[in-house]
CSV table of C-alpha atoms in Angstrom, one decimal:
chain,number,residue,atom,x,y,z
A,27,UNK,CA,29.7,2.1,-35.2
A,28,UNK,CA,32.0,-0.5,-33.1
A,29,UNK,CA,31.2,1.7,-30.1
A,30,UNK,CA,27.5,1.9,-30.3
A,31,UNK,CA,27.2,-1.9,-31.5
A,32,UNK,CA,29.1,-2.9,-28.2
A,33,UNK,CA,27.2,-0.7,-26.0
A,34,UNK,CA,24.1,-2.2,-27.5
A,35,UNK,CA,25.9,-5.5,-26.3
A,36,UNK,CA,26.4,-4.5,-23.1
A,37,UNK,CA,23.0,-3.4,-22.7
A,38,UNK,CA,21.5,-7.0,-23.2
A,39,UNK,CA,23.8,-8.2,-21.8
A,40,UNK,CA,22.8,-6.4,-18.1
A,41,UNK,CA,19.2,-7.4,-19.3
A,42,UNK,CA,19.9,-10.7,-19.7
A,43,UNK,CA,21.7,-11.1,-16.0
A,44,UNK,CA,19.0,-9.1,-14.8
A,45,UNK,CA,16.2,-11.2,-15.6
A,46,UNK,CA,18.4,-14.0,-13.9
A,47,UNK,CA,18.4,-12.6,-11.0
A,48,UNK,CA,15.1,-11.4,-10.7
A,49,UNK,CA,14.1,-13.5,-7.5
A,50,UNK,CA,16.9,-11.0,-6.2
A,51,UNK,CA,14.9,-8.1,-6.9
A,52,UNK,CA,11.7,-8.7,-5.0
A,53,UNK,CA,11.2,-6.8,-1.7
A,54,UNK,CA,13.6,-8.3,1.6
A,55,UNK,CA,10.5,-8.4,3.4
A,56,UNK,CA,6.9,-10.1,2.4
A,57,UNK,CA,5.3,-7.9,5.5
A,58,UNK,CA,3.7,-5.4,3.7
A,59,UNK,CA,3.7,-3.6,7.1
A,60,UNK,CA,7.4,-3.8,7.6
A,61,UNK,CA,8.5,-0.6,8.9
A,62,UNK,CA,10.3,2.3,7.3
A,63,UNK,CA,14.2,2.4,7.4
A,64,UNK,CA,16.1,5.8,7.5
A,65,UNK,CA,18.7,5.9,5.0
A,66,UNK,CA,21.2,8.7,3.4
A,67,UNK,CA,23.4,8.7,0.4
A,68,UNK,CA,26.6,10.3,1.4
A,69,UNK,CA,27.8,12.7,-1.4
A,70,UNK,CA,30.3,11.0,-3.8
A,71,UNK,CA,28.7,7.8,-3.5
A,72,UNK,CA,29.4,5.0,-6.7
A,73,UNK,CA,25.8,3.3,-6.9
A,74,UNK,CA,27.7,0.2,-6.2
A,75,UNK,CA,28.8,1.6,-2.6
A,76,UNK,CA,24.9,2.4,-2.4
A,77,UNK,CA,23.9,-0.8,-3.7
A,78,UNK,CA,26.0,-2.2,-0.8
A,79,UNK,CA,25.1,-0.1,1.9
A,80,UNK,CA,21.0,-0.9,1.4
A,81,UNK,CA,21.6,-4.5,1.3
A,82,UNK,CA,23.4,-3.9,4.5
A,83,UNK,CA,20.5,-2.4,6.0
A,84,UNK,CA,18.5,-4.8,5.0
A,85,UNK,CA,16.5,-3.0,2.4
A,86,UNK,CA,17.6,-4.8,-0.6
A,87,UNK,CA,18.2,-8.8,-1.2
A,88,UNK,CA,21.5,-8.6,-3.2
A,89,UNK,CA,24.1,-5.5,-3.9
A,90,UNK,CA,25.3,-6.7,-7.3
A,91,UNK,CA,21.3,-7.3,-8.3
A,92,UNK,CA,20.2,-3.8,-7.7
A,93,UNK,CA,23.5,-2.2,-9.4
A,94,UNK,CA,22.8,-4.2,-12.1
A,95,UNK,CA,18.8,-2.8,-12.1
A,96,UNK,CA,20.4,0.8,-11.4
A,97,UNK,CA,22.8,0.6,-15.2
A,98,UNK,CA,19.5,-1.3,-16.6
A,99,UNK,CA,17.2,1.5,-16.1
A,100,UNK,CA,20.2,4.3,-16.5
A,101,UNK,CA,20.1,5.4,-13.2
A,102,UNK,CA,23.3,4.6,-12.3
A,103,UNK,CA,24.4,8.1,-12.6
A,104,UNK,CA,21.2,9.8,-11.4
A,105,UNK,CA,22.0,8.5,-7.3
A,106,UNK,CA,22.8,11.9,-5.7
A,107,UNK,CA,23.1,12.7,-1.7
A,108,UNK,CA,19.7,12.8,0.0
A,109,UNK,CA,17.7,11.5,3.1
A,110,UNK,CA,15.2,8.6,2.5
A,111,UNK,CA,12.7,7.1,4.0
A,112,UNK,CA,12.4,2.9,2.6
A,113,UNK,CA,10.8,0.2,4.0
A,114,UNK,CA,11.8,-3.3,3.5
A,115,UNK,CA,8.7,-4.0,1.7
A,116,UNK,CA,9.4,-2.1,-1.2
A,117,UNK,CA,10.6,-4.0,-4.5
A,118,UNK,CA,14.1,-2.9,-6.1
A,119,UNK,CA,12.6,-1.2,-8.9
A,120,UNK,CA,10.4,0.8,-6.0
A,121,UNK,CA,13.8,1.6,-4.2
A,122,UNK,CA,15.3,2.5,-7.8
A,123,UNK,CA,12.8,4.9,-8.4
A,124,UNK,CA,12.8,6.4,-5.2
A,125,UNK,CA,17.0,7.1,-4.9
A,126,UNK,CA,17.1,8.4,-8.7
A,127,UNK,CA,16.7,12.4,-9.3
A,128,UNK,CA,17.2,13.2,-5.3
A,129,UNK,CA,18.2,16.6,-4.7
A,130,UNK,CA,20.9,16.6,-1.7
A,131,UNK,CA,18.3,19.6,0.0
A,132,UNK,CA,15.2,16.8,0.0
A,133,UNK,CA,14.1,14.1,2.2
A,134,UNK,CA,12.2,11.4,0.1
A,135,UNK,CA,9.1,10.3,1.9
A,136,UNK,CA,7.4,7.2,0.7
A,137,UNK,CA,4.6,5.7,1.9
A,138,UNK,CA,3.1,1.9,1.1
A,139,UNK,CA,0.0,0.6,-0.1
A,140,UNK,CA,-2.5,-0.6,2.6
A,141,UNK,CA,-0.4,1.4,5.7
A,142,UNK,CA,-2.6,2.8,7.9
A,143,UNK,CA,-2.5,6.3,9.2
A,144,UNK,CA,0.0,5.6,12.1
A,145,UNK,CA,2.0,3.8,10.1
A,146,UNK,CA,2.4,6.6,7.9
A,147,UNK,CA,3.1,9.1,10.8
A,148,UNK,CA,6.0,6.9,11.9
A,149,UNK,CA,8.1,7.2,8.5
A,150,UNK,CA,7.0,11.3,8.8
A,151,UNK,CA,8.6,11.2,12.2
A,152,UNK,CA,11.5,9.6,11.0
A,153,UNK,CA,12.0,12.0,8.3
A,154,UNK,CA,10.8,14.9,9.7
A,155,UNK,CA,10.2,14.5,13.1
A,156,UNK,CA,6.7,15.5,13.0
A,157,UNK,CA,4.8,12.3,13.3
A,158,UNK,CA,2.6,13.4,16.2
A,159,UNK,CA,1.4,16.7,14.2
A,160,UNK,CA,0.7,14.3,11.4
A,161,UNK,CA,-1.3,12.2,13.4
A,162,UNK,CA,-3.2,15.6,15.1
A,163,UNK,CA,-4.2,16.4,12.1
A,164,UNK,CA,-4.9,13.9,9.8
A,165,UNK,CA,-6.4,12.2,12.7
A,166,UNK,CA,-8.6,14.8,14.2
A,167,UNK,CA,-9.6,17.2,12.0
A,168,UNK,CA,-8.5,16.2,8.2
A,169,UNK,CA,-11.6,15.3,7.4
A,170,UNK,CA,-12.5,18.7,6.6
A,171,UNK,CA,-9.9,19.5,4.2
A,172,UNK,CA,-11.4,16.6,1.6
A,173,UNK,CA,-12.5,18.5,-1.5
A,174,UNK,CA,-16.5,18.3,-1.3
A,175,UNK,CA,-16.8,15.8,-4.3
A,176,UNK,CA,-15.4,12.7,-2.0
A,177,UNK,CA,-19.1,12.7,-0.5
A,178,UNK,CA,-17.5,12.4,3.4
A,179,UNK,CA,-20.2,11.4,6.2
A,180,UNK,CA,-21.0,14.8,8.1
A,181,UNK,CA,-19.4,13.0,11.3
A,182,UNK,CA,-15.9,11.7,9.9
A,183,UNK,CA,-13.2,13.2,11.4
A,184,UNK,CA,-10.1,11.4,10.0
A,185,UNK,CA,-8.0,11.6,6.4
A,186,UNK,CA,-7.6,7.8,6.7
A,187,UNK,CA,-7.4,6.3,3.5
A,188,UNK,CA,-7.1,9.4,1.6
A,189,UNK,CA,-3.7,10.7,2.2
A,190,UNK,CA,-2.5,8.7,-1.3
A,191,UNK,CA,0.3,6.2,-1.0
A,192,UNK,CA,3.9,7.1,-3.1
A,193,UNK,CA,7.0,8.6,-3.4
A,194,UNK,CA,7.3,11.8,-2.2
A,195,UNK,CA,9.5,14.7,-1.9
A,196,UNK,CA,9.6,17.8,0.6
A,197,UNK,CA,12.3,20.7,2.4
A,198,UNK,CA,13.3,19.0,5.4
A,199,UNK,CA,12.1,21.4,7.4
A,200,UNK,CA,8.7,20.2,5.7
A,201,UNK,CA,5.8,20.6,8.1
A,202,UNK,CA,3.1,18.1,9.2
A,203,UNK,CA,0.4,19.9,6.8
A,204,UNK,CA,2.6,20.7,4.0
A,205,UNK,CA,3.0,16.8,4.1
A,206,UNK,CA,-0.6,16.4,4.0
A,207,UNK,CA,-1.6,19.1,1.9
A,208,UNK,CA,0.9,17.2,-0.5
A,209,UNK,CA,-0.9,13.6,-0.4
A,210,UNK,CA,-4.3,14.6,-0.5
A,211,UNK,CA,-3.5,16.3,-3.8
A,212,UNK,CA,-1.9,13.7,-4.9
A,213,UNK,CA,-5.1,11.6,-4.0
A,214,UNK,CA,-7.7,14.2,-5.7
A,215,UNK,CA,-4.9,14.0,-8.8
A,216,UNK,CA,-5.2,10.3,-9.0
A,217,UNK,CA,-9.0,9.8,-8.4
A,218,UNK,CA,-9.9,10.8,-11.8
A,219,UNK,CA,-13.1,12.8,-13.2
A,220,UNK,CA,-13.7,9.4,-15.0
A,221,UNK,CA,-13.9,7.6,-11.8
A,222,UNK,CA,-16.2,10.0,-10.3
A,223,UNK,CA,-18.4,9.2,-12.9
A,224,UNK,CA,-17.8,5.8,-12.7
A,225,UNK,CA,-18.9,5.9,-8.9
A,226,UNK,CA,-22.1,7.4,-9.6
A,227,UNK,CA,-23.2,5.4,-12.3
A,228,UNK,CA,-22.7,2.7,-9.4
A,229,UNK,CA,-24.0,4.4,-6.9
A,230,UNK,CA,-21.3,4.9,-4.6
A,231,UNK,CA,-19.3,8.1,-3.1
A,232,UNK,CA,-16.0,8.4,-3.8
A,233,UNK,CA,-15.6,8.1,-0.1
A,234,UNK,CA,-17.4,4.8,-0.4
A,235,UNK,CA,-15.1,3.5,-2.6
A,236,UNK,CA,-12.3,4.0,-1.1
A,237,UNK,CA,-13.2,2.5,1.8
A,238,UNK,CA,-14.3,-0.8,-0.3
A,239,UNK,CA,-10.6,-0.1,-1.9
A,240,UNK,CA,-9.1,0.1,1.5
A,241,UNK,CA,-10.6,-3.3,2.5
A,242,UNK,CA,-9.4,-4.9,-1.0
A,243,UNK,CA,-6.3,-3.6,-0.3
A,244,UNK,CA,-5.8,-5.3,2.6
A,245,UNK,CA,-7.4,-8.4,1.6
A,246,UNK,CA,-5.6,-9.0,-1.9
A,247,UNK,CA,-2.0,-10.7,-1.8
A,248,UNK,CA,-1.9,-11.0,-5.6
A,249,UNK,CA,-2.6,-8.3,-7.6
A,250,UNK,CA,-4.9,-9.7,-10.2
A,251,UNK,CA,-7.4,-11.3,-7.5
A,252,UNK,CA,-8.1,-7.2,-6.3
A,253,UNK,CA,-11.2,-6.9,-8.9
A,254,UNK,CA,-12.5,-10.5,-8.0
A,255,UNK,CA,-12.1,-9.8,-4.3
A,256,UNK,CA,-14.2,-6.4,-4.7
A,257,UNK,CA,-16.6,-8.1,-6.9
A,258,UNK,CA,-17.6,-11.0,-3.3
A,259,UNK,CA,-17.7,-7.2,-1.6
A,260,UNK,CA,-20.2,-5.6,-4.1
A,261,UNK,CA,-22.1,-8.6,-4.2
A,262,UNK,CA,-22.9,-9.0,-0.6
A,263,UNK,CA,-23.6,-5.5,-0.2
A,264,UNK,CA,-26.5,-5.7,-2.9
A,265,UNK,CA,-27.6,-8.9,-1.4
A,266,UNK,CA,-27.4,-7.2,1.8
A,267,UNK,CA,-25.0,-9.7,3.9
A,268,UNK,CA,-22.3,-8.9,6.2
A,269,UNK,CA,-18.9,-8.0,4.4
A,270,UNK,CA,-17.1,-10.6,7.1
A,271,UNK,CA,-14.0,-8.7,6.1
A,272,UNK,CA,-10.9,-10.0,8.0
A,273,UNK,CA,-8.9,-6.6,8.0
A,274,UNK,CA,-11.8,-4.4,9.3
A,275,UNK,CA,-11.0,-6.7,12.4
A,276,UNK,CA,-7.6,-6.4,12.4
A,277,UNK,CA,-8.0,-2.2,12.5
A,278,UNK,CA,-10.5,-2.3,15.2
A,279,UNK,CA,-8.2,-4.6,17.2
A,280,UNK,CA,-5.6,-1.7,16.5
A,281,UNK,CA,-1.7,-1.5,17.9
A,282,UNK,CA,-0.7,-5.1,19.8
A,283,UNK,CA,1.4,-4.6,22.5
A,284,UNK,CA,3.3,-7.7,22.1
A,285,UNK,CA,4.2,-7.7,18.8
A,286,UNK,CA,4.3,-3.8,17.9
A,287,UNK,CA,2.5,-4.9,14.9
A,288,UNK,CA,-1.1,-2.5,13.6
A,289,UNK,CA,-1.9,-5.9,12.1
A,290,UNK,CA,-3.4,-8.6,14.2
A,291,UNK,CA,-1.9,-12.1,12.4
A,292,UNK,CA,-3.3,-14.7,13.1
A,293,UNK,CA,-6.4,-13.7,13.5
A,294,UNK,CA,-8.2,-15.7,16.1
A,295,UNK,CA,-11.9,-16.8,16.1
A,296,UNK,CA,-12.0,-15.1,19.6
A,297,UNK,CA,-10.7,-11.5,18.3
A,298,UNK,CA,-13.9,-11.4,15.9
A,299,UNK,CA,-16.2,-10.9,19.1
A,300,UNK,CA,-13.8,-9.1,21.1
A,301,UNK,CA,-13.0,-6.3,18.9
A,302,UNK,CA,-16.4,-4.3,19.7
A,303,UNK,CA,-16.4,-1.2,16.8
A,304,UNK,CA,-18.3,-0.1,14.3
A,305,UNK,CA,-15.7,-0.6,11.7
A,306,UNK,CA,-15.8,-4.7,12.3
A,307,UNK,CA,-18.2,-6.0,9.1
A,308,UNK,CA,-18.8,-9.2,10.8
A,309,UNK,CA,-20.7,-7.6,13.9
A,310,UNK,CA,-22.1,-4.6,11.5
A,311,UNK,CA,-23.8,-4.8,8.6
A,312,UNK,CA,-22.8,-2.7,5.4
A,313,UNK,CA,-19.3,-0.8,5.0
A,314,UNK,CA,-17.7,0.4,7.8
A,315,UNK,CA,-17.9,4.1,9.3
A,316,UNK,CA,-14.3,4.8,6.7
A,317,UNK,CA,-11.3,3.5,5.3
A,318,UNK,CA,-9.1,1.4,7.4
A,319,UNK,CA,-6.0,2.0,5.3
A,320,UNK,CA,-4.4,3.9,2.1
A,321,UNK,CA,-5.5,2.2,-0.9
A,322,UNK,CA,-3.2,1.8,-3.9
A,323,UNK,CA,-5.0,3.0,-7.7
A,324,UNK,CA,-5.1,-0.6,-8.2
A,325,UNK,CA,-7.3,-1.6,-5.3
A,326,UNK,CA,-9.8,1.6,-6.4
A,327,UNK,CA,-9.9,0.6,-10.1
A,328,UNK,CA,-11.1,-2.8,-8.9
A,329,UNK,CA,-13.8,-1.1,-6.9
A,330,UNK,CA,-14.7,0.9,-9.9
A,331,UNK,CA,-14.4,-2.2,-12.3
A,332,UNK,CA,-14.9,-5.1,-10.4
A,333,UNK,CA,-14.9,-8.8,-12.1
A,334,UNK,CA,-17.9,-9.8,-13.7
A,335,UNK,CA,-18.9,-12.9,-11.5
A,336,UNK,CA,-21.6,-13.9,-8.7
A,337,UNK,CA,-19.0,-15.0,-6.0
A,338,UNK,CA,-19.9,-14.3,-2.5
A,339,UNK,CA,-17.3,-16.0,-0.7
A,340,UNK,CA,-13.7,-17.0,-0.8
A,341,UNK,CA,-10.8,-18.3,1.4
A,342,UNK,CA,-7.5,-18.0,0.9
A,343,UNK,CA,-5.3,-21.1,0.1
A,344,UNK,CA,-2.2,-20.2,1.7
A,345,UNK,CA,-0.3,-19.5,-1.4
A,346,UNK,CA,-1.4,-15.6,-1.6
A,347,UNK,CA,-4.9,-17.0,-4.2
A,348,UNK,CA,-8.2,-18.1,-2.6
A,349,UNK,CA,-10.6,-20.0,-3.6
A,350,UNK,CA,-13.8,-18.3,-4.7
A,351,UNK,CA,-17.7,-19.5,-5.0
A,352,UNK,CA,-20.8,-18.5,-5.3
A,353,UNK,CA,-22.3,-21.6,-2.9
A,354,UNK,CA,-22.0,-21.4,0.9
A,355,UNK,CA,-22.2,-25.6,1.0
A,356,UNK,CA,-18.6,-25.3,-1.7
A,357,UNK,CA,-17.1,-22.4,0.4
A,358,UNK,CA,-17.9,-24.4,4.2
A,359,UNK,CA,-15.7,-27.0,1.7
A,360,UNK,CA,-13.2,-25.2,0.6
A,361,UNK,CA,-12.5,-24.0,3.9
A,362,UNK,CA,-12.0,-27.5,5.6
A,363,UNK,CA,-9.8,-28.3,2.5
A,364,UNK,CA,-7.7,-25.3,2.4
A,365,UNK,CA,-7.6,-24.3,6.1
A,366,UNK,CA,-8.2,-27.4,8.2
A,367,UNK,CA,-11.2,-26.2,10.5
């Protein structure tokens, strides 16, 4: 029919625009650590009033892109009233997927890839106003509640790592441990029987590799470098070196006062002796005492099936790759070229 054929129309029509504008689309802020906005849908809301009011807080590029994405993916008409909690590092789709389907009784929770635990209990305090139980908990005594096959050290105390990254959805009188109850399902959902298996034919814990995930998660800027980066990891374990992983710094260095940030950037030659802890891999060998963040799937499939390839070193080039080798003599090299010292 007429109808049909020009809806049809339309609909490649939004594709088409869409894909010019995709630059649009891409998270407002490249810090994956940017922090998490409070935002409600009133009720009676056209997406394109929503579409307006995110870009105005700064939590998407471009209105007319992300109403565009909404009619793309049909969920246009799917936006209902709710309480969210978004960062700025989150793509469109990511913010899409997060506004469709909300019930106006719900606050939507989501948490990043590669956030730590405080940075977790901050968006829980925004939503729910129990950041500090969260923190009690997961920081204290969570350990505990890890389902026996994760293979914890008899001395961990913390949930860091394990409290799975994603969107979530809760009462908003939702408590600190019906929060984490909720992730650590979430995690034992998504760290399959297969991956078990896949650990001990490596001869890892699960809890080991998720703390090699968290430190690949940290380390990767583009997404299909995660299973080389693990492979240098895995490499210099067997060979028995030092990880020398950046990040493990950066989360023994913890909160800095001046910037607010849980992040330490740039890291300075200085901070790599000053930040005494068990968890920095350049003053102790072998992985550190746990995870240092929430790792994403991807960052624990490249764990589980990391790149087939000898490198021990690499050095990032400034444009989110790094340069890889198996030679110390081409990695001293590679970082005079790329990094100047």
């Amino acid at each position: 029919s007429q109808a049909s054929s020009a809806g049809g129309l339309r609909g490649a029509l939004v594709s088409l625009l869409l894909a010019s504008k995709s630059d649009q689309l891409l998270p407002v802020s490249a810090d994956p650590d940017a922090p998490a906005v409070s935002f409600e849908v009133q009720a009676g809301q056209t997406a394109t009033e929503v579409a307006q009011a995110l870009e105005r807080a700064g939590l998407v590029r471009d209105a007319s892109a992300f109403s565009l994405l909404l009619r793309d993916r049909g969920l246009d008409r799917h936006i209902e009233a709710g309480h969210f909690e978004l960062s700025p590092a989150m793509s469109a789709e990511q913010i899409a997927a997060a506004l469709a389907h909300a019930r106006g009784d719900e606050v939507v929770l989501v948490t990043l890839e590669g956030w730590r635990l405080e940075q977790d209990a901050i968006a829980v305090q925004q939503g729910f106003g129990q950041g500090q139980d969260f923190l009690n908990i997961a920081a204290r005594q969570g350990a505990q509640l890890l389902p026996d096959w994760v293979g914890r050290p008899p001395d961990s105390t913390s949930l860091e790592g394990f409290l799975f990254p994603d969107t979530y959805r809760f009462a908003p009188d939702a408590k600190a441990v019906d929060i984490i109850a909720a992730m650590l399902a979430d995690f034992a959902n998504q760290f399959s029987e297969d991956d078990r298996a896949q650990a001990q034919r490596m001869g890892l814990t699960p809890y080991q590799v998720v703390t090699l995930a968290s430190i690949v998660e940290r380390e990767a800027v583009r997404p299909e470098e995660r299973p080389l980066i693990a492979a240098v990891f895995l490499n210099r374990l067997k060979q028995g070196m030092r990880l020398e992983a950046d990040p493990t710094v950066q989360y023994a260095l913890g909160l800095q006062a001046d910037s607010g940030r849980w992040w330490k950037v740039p890291l300075l030659a200085g901070d790599i002796q000053a930040a005494v802890s068990p968890y920095n891999t350049y003053l102790n060998p072998g992985l550190p005492p746990g995870p240092i963040c929430s790792p994403g799937k991807a960052s624990i499939d490249a764990v589980l099936h990391p790149a087939k390839v000898d490198y021990l070193y690499f050095v990032a080039k400034g444009d989110g790759y790094h340069a890889f080798t198996a030679s110390y003599d081409e990695h001293v090299q590679n970082v005079q070229k790329y990094q100047g010292n």
